[in-house]
Tab-separated table of C-alpha atoms in Angstrom:
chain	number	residue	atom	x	y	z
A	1	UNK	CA	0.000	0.000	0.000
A	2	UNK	CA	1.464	3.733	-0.903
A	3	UNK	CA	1.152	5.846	1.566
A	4	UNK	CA	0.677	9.473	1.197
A	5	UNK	CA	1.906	12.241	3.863
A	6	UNK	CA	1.066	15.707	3.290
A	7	UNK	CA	3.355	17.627	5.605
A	8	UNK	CA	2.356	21.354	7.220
A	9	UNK	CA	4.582	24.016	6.663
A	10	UNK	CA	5.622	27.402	8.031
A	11	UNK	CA	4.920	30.945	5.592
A	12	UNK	CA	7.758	31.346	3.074
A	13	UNK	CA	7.038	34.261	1.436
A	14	UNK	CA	9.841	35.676	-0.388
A	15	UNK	CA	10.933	33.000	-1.973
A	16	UNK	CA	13.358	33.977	-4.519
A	17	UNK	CA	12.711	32.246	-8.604
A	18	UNK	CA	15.776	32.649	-10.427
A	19	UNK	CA	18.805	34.616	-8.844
A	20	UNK	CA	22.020	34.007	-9.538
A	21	UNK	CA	24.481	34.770	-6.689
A	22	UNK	CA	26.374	33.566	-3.773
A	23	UNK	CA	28.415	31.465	-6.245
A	24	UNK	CA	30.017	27.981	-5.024
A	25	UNK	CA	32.796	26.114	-6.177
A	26	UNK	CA	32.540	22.530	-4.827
A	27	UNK	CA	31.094	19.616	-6.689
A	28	UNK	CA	28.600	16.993	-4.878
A	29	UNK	CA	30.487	14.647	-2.510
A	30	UNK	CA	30.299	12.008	-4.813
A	31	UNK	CA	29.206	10.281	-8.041
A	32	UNK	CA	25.361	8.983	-8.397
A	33	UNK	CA	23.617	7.939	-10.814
A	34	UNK	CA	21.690	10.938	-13.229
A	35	UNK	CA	18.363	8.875	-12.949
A	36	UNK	CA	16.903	10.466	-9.509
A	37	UNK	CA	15.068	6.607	-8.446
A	38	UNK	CA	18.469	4.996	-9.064
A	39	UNK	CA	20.444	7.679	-7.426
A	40	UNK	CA	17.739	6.353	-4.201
A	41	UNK	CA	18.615	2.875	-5.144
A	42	UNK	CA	22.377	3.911	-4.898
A	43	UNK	CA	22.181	5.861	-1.486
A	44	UNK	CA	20.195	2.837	-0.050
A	45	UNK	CA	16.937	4.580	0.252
A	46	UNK	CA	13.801	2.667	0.497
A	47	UNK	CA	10.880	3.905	-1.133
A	48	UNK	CA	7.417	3.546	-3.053
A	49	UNK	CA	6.377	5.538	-6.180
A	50	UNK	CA	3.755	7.518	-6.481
A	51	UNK	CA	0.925	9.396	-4.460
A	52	UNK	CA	-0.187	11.744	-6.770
A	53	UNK	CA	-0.402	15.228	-5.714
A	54	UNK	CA	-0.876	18.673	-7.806
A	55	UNK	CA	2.665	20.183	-9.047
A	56	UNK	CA	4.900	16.908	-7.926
A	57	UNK	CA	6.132	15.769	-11.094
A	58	UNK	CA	7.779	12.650	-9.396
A	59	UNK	CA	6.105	11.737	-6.317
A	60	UNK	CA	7.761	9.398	-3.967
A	61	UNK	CA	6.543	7.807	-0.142
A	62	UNK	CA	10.676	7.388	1.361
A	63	UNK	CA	10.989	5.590	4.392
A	64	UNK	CA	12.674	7.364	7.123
A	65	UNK	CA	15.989	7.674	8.629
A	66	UNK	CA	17.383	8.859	5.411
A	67	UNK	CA	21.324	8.644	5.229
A	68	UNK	CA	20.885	7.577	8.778
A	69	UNK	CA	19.323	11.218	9.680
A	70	UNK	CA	15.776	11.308	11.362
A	71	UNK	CA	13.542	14.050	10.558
A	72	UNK	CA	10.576	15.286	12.833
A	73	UNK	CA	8.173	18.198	12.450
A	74	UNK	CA	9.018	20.417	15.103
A	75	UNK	CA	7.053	20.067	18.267
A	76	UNK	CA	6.455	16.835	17.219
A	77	UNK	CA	6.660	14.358	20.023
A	78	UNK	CA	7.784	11.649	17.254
A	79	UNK	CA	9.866	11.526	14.284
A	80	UNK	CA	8.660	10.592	10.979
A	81	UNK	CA	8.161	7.064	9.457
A	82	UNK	CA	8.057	8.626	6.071
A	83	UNK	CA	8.693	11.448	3.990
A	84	UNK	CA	6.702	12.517	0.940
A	85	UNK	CA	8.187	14.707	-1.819
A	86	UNK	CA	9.429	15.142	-5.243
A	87	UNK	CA	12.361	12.266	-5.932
A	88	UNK	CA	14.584	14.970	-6.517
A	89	UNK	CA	14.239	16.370	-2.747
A	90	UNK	CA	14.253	12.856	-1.384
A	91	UNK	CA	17.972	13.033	-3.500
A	92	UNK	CA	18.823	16.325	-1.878
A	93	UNK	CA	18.443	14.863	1.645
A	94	UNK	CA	20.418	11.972	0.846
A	95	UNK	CA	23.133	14.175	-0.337
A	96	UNK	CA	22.589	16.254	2.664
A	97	UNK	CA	23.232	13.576	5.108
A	98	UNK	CA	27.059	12.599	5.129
A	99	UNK	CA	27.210	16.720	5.417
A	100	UNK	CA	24.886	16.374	8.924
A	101	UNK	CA	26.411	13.626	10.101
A	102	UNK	CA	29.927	14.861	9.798
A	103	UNK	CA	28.814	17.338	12.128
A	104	UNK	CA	27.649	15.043	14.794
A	105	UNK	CA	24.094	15.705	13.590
A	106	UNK	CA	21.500	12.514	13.923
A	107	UNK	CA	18.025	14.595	13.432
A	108	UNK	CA	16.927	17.722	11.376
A	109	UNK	CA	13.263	19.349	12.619
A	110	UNK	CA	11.710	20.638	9.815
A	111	UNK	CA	8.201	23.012	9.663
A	112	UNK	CA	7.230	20.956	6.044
A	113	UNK	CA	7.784	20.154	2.509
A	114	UNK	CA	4.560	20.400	0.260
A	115	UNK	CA	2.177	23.109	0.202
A	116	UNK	CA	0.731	23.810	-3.468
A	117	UNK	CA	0.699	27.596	-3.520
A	118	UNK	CA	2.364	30.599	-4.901
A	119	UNK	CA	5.203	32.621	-3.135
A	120	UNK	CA	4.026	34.734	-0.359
A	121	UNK	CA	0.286	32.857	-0.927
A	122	UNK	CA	-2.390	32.165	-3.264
A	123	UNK	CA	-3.406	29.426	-5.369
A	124	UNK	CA	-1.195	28.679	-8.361
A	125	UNK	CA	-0.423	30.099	-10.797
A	126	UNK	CA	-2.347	33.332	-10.334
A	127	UNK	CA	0.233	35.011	-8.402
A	128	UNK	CA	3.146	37.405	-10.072
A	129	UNK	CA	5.809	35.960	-7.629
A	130	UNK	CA	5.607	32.470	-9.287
A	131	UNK	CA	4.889	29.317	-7.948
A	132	UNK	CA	6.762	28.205	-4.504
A	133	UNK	CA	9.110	24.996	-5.051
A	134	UNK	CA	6.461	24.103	-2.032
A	135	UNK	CA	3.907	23.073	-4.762
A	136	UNK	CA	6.798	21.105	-6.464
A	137	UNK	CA	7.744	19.696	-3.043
A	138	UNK	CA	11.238	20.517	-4.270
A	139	UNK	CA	12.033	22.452	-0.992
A	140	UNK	CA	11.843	21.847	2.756
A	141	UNK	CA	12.212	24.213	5.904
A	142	UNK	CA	14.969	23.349	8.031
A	143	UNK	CA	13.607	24.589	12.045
A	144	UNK	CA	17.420	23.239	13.563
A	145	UNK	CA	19.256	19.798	14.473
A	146	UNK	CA	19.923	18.019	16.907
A	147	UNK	CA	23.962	16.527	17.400
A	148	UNK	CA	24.491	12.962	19.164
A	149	UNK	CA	24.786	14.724	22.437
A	150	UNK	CA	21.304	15.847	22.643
A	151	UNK	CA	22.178	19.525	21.944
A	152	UNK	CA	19.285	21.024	19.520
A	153	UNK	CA	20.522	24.137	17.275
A	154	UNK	CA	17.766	26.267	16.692
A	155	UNK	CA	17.504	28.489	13.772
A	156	UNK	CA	14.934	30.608	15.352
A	157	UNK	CA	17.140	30.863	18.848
A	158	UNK	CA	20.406	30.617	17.840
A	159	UNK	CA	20.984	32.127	14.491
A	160	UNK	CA	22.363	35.512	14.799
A	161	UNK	CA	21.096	37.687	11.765
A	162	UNK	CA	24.125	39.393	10.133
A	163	UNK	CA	24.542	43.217	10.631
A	164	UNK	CA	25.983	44.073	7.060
A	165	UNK	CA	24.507	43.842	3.845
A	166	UNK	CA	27.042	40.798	3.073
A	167	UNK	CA	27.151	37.293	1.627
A	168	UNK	CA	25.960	35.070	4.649
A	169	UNK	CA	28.614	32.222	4.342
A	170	UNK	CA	31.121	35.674	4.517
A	171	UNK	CA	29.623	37.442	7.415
A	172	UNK	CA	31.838	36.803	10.791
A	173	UNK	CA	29.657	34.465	12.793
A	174	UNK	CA	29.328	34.760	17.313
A	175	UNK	CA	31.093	31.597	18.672
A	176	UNK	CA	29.196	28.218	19.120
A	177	UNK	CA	25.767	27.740	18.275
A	178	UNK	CA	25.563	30.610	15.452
A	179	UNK	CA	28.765	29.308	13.981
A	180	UNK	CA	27.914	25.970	14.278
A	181	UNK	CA	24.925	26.792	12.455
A	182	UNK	CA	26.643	29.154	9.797
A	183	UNK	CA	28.897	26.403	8.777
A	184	UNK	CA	26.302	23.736	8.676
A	185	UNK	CA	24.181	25.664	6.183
A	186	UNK	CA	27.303	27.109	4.225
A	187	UNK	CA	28.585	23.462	3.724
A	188	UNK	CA	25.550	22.007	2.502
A	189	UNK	CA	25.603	25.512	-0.081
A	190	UNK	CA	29.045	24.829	-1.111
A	191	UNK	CA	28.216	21.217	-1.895
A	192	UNK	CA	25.285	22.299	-4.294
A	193	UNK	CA	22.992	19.971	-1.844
A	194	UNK	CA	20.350	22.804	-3.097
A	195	UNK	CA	20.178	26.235	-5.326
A	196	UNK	CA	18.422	28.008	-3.277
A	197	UNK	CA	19.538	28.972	0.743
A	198	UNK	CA	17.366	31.251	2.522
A	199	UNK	CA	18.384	32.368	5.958
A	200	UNK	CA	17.001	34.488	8.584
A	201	UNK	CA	19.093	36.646	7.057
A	202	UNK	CA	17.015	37.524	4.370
A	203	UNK	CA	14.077	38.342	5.400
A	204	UNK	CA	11.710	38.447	8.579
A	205	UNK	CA	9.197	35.730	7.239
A	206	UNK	CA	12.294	33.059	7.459
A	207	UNK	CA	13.631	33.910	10.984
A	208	UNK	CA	12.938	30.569	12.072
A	209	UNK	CA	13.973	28.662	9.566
A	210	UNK	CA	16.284	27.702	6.501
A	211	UNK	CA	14.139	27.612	3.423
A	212	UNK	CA	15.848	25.022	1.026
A	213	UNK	CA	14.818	24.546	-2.515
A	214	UNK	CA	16.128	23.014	-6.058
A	215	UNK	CA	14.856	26.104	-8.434
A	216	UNK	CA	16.171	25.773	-11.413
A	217	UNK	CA	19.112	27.888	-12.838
A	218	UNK	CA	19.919	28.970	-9.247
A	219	UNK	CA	22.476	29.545	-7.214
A	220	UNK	CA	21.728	31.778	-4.069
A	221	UNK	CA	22.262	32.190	-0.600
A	222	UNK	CA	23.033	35.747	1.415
A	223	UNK	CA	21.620	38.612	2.681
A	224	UNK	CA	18.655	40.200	0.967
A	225	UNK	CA	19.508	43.997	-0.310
């Protein structure tokens, strides 16, 4: 049986469709397949096909841990079982996970995946921002992580927003949990894990979160001007 799970999700308005900035220069850790279901197949994750939902153009049920990373909703008294999105985000967060557990990091809370609507609201497509990568489930928002020692990192508590009108992975970050936190989200940049990186730097509706997406032709991540 293919089960479907349509996770909530936190605002996101100001999405970005198509900049090109905050350039990176490292490759992804190392070689899948092209094919996104046998790039699953190679990174060991189980899944079914299908459940189909408007704007996923690959929908996939993937049983969770992921890469050996749990993921829970935050508030959530337990983690997920599984985790539906477009293939090609399933992909991202098995990419991800060598990054997270390098860092001691065993469980990401997240605020959702797939919400079919525009950027900053509305029904697609009637909206002149475009459509979110929420209605492609092609993004997630990232709430914090938890390490092996229990220690959560909150985005919301412990991300301190960058004075200067900087690129974030530049900006001089306040010692442990900001750092920790700058690093984590400027590693997973650098290794083109996903185009897209917004930060509570960029604007007040993503204060308590990293909003994560695979637009297209993008390549972003710093402070909003």
């Amino acid at each position: 049986m293919r089960i479907v799970v349509v996770l909530l999700l936190a605002a996101c308005s100001g999405e970005i469709a198509g900049t090109t900035d905050g350039g990176t220069d490292s490759g992804p850790l190392i070689d899948a397949p092209v094919d996104c279901k046998a790039a699953l197949a190679f990174y060991g994750v189980t899944f079914t096909e299908g459940g189909a939902s408007p704007g996923i153009a690959d929908p996939i049920t993937a049983q969770v841990p992921i890469g050996g990373i749990t993921y829970r909703v935050l508030g959530a008294n337990n983690p997920r079982q599984t985790l539906y999105g477009d293939c090609t985000l399933v992909r991202s967060l098995a990419e991800a996970a060598p990054i997270f557990a390098a860092r001691g990091i065993v469980e990401v809370a997240d605020l959702g995946i797939y919400n079919y609507r525009c950027i900053g609201g509305g029904a697609p497509p009637n909206s002149p921002k475009g459509i979110s990568q929420h209605a492609y489930a092609k993004a997630i928002d990232i709430a914090g992580v938890t390490t092996t020692t229990g220690d959560f990192f909150s985005v919301n508590d412990d991300w301190v927003i960058d004075p200067n009108a900087q690129e974030t992975c530049m900006a001089p970050a306040e010692p442990g949990k900001d750092q920790f936190l700058h690093e984590l989200i400027c590693a997973l940049k650098a290794a083109r894990v996903w185009n897209i990186v917004l930060t509570p730097n960029y604007n007040a509706d993503h204060r308590n979160h990293f909003h994560v997406d695979l637009t297209p032709e993008s390549d972003f991540i710093e402070l909003r001007h």
